[in-house]
mmCIF file of C-alpha atoms and ligand atoms in Angstrom:
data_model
loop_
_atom_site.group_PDB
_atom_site.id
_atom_site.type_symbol
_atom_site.label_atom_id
_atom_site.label_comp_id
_atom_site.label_asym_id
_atom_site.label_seq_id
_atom_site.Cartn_x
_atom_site.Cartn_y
_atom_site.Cartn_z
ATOM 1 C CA UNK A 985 -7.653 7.735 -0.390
ATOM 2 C CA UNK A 986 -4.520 7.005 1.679
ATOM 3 C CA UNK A 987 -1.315 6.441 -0.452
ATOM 4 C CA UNK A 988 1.157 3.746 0.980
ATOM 5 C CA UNK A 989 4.519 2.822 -0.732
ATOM 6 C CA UNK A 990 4.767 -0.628 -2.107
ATOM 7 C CA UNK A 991 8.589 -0.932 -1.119
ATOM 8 C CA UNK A 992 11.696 -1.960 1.340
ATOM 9 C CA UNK A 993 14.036 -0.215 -0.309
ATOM 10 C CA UNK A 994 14.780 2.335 2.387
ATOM 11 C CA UNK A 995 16.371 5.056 -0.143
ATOM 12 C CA UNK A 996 13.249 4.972 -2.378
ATOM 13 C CA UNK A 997 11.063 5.077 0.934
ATOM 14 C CA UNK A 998 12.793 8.218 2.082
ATOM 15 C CA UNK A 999 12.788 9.704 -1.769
ATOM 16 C CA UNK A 1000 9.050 9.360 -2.080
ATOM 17 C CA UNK A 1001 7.837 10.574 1.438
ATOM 18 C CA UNK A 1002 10.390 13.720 0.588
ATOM 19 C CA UNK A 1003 8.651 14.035 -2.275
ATOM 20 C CA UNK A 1004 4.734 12.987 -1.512
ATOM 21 C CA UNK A 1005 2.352 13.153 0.729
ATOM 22 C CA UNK A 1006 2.552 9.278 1.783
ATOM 23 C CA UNK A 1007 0.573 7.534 4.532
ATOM 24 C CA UNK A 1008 3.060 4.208 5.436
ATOM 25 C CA UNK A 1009 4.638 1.260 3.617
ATOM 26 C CA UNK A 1010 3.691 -1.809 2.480
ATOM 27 C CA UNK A 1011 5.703 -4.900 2.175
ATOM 28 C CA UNK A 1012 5.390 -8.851 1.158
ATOM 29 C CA UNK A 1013 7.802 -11.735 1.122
ATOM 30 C CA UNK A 1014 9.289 -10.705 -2.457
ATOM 31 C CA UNK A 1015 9.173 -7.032 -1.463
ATOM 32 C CA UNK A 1016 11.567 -8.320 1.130
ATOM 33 C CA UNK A 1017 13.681 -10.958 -0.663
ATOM 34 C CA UNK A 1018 14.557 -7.865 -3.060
ATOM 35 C CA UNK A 1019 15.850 -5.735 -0.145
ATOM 36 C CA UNK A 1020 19.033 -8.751 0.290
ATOM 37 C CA UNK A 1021 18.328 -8.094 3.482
ATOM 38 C CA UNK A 1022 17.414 -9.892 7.151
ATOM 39 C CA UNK A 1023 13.689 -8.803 7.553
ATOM 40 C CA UNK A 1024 13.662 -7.168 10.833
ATOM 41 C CA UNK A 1025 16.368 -5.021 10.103
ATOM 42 C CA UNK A 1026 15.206 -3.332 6.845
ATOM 43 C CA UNK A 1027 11.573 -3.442 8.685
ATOM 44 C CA UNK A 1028 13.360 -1.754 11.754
ATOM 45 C CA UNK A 1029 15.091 1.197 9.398
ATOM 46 C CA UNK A 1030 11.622 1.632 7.809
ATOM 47 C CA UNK A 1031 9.895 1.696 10.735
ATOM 48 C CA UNK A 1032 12.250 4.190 12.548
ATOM 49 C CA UNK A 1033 12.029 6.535 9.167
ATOM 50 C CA UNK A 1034 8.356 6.626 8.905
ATOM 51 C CA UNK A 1035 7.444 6.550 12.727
ATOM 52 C CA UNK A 1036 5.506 4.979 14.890
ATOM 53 C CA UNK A 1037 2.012 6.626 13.984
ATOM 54 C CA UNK A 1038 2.411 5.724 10.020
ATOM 55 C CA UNK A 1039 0.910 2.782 8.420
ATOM 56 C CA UNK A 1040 3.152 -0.492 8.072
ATOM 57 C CA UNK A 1041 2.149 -3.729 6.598
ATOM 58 C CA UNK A 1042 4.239 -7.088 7.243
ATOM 59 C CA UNK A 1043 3.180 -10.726 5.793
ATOM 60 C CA UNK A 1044 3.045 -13.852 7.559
ATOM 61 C CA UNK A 1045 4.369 -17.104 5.511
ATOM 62 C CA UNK A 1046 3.693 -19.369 7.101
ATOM 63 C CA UNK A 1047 0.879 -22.410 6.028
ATOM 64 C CA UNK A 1048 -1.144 -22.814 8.812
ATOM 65 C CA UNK A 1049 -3.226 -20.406 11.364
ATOM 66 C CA UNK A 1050 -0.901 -21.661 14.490
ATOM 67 C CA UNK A 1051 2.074 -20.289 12.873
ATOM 68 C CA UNK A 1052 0.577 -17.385 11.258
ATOM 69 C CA UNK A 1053 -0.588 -16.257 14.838
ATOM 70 C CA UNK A 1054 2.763 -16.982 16.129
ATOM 71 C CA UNK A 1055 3.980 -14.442 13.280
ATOM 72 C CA UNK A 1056 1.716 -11.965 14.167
ATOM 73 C CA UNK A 1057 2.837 -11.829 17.963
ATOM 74 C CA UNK A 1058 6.598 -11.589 16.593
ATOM 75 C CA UNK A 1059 6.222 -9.041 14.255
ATOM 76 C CA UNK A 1060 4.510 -6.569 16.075
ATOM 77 C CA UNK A 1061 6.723 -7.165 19.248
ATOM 78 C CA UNK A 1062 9.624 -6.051 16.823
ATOM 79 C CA UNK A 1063 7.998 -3.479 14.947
ATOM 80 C CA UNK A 1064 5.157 -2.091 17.129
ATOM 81 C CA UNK A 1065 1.552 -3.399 18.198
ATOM 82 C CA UNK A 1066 0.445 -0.963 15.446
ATOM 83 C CA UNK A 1067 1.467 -2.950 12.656
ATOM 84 C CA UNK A 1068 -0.977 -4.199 9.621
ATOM 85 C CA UNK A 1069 0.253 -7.807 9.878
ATOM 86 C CA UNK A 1070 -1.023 -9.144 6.246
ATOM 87 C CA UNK A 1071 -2.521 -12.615 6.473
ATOM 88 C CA UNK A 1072 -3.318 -14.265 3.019
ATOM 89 C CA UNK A 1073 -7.013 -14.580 2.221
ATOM 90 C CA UNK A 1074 -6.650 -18.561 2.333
ATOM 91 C CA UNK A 1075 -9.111 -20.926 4.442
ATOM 92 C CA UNK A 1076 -6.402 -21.090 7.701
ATOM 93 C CA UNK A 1077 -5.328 -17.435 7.048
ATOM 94 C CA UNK A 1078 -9.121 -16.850 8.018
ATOM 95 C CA UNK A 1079 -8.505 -18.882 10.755
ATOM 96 C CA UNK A 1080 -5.584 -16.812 11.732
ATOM 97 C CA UNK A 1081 -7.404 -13.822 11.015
ATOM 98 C CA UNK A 1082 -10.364 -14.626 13.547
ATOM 99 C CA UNK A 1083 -7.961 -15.484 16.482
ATOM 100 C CA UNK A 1084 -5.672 -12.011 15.576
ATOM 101 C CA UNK A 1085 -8.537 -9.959 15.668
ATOM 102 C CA UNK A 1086 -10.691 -11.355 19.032
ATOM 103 C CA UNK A 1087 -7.098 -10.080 20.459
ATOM 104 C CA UNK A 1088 -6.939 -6.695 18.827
ATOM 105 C CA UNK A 1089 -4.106 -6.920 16.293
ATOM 106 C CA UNK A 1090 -4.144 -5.107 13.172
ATOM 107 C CA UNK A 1091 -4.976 -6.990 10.016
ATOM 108 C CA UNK A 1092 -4.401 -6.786 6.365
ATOM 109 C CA UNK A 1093 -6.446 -9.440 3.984
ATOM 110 C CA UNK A 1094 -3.750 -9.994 1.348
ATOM 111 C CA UNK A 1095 -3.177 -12.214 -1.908
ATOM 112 C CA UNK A 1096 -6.920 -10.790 -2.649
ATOM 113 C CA UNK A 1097 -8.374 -11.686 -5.970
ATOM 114 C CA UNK A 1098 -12.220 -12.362 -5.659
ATOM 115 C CA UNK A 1099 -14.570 -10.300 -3.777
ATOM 116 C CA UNK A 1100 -15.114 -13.567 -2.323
ATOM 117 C CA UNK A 1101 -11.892 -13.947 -0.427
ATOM 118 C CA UNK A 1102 -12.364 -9.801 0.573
ATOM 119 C CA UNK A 1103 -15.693 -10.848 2.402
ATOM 120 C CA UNK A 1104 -14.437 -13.408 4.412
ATOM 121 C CA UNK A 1105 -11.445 -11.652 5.342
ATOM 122 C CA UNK A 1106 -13.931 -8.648 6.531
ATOM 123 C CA UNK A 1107 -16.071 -11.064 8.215
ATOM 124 C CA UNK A 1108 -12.921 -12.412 10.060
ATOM 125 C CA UNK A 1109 -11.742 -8.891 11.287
ATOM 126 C CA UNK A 1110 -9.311 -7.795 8.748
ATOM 127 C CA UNK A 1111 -9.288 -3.833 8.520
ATOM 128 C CA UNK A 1112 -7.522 -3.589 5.370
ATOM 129 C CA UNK A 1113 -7.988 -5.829 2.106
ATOM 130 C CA UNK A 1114 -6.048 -6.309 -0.500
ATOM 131 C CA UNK A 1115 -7.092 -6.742 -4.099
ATOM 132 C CA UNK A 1116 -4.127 -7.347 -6.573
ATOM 133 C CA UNK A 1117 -5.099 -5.148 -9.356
ATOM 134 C CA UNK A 1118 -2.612 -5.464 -11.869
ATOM 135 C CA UNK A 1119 -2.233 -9.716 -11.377
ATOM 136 C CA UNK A 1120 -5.937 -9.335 -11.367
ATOM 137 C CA UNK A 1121 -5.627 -7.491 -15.019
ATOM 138 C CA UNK A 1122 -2.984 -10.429 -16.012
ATOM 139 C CA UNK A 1123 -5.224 -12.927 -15.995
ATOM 140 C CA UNK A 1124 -7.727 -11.662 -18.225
ATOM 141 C CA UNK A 1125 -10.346 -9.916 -15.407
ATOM 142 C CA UNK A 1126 -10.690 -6.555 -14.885
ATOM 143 C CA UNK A 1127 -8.728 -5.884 -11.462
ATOM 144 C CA UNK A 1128 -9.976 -2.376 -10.658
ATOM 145 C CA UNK A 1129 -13.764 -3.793 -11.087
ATOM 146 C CA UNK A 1130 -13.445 -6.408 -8.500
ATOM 147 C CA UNK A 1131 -11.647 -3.935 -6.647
ATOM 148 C CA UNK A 1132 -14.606 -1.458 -6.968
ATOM 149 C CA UNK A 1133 -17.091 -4.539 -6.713
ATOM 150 C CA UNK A 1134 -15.053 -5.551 -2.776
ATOM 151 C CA UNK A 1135 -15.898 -1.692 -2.078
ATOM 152 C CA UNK A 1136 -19.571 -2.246 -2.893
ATOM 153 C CA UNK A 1137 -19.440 -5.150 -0.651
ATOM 154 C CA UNK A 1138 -18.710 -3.421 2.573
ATOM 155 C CA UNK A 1139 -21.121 -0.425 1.852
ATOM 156 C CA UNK A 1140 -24.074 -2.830 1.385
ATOM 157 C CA UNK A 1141 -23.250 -4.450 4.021
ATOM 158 C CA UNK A 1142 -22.075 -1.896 6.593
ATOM 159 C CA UNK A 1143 -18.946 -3.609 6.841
ATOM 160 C CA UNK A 1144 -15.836 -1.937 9.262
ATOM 161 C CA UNK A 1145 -13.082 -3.296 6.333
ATOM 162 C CA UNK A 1146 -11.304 -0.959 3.312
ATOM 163 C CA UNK A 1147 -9.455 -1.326 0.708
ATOM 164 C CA UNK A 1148 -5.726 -1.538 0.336
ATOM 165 C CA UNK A 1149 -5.842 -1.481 -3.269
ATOM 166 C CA UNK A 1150 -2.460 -3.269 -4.446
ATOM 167 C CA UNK A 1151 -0.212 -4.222 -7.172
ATOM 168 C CA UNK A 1152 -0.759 -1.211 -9.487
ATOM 169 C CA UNK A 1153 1.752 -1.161 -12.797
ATOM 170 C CA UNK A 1154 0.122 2.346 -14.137
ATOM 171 C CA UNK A 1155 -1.496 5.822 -12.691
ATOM 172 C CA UNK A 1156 -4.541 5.267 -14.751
ATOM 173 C CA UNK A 1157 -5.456 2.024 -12.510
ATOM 174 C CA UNK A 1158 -5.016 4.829 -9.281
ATOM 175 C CA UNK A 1159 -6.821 7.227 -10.571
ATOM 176 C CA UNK A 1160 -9.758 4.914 -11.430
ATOM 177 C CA UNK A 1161 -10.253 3.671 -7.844
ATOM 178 C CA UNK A 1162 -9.113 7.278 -6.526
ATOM 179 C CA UNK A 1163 -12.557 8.454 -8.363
ATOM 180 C CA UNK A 1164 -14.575 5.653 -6.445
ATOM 181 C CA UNK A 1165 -13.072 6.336 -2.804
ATOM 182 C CA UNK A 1166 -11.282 3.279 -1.607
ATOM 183 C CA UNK A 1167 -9.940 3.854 1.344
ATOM 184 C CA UNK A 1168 -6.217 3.156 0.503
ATOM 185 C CA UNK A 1169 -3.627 2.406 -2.128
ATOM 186 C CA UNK A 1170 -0.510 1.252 -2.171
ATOM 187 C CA UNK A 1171 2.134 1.981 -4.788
ATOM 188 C CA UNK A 1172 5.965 1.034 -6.087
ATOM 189 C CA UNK A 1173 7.646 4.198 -6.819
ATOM 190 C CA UNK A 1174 7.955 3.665 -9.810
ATOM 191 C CA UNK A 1175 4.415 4.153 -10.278
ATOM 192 C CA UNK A 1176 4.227 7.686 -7.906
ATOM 193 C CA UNK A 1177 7.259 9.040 -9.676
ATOM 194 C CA UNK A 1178 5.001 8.082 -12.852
ATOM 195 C CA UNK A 1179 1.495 10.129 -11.429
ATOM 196 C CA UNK A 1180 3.051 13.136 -12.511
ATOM 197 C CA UNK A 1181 6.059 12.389 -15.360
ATOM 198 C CA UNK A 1182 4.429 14.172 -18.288
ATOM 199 C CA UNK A 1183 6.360 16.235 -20.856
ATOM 200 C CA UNK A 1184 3.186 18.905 -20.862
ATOM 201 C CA UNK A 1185 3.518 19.306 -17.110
ATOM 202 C CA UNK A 1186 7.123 19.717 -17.175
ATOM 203 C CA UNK A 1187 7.297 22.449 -20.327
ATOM 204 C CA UNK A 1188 5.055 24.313 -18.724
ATOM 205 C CA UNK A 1189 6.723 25.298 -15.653
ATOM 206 C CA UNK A 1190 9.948 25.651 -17.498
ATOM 207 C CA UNK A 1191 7.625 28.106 -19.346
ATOM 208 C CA UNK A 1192 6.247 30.144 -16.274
ATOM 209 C CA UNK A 1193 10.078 30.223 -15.206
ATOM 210 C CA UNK A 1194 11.800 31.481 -18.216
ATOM 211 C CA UNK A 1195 8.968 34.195 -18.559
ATOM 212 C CA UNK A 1196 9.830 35.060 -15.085
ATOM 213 C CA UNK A 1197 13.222 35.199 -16.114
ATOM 214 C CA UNK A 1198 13.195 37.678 -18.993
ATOM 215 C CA UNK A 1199 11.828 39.924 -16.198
ATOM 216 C CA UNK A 1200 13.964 39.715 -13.291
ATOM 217 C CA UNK A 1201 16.981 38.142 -14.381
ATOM 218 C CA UNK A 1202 18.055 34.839 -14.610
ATOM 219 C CA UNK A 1203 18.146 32.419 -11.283
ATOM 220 C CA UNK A 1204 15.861 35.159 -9.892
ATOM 221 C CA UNK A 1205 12.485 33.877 -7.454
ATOM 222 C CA UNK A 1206 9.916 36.085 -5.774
ATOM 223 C CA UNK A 1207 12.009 35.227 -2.651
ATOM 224 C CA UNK A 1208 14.683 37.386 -4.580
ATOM 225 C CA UNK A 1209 12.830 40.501 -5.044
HETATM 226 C C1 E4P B 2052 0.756 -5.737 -1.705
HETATM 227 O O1 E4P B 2052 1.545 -5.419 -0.848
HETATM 228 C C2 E4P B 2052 1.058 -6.752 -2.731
HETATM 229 O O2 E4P B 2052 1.833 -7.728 -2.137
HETATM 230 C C3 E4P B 2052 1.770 -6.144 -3.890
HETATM 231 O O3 E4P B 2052 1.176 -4.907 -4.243
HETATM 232 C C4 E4P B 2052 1.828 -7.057 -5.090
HETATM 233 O O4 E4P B 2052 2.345 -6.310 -6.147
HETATM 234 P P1 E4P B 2052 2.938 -6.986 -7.481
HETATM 235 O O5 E4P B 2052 1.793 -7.612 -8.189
HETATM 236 O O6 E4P B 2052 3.520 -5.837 -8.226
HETATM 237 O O7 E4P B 2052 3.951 -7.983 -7.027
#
């Protein structure tokens, strides 16, 4: 499973890929708003960081399939042909999505929460869709079930599309769809830095270090020997 950050905030982008083994960056209209910033540029400092070979996702706003397509040519002019331009899974973003993909762009199937709306985007050409897990849980279904029941979908039906499993708020939700093999996830950092925060993981290297200690001296690594 690729892991993506959910994220514009160029500090936490650089933090996390220091940290993790991270595939791209995700982004969406509120993703953006947060940043304070004008779109192209924090999209052009993330785009620069991560290169040109990683995974970056960019949503259109507009209503209709004309100016979705006319956001599509835009935002890949500024940030690379390369780029997942996200087109919401609504009846002219499958519009959009048909004319994108006849001409070879990269798209994401986004605002995803039916299997429904995941078939048609895959039928129109999207690579990537996007189940909202957690808004998913929020409204009283079970968001990493229609998640796994989308992945279903495409193996039964030999279908090119993945998952981009979105809007996660814990590491259980990960781990679950982790276990089933969709193809991506993507993640605030929040939720990374949470993967691994765990008091028993943490005492026990402190452990392993201070027995070290007692032997060597303190400070001391097997570089130091
Ligand atoms: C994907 O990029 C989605 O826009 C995003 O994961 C939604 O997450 P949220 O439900 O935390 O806003």
């Amino acid at each position: 499973m690729k892991l993506l950050i959910d994220n514009a905030d160029i500090e936490q982008i650089k933090r996390i890929y220091d940290l993790y083994p991270i595939d791209g960056v995700t982004t969406n209209p509120s993703i953006l708003a947060a940043s304070g910033r004008h779109p192209y540029d924090v999209l052009g400092d993330i785009r620069a960081f991560i290169g040109d070979d990683a995974d970056l996702h960019v949503q259109a706003v507009a209503r209709d399939a004309a100016g979705m397509i006319r956001e599509a040519k835009k935002i890949t002019e500024e940030l690379g042909r390369n780029t997942y331009v996200k087109i919401p899974c609504v009846p002219e973003g499958f519009k959009a999505m048909k004319a994108l993909s006849a001409e070879g762009y990269n798209l994401t199937g986004t605002a995803v929460y039916t299997p429904m709306q995941a078939y048609l985007a895959a039928k129109s050409g999207a690579k990537y869709i996007a189940p909202y897990i957690n808004r998913i849980d929020n409204m009283g279904y079970d968001g990493v079930q229609v998640a796994k029941d989308i992945h279903d979908i495409f193996t039964a039906n030999n279908m090119e599309a993945g998952l981009l499993a979105a809007s996660f708020k814990n590491s259980q939700q990960v781990l679950e769809l982790a276990k089933y093999g969709v193809l991506a996830a993507t993640v605030s950092p929040d939720v990374i830095d949470a993967f691994v925060k765990n008091t028993a993981i943490t005492s026990a290297v402190d452990a392993f270090i201070a027995d070290f200690e007692k032997l060597t001296g303190p400070g001391k690594t097997m570089a130091d020997l």
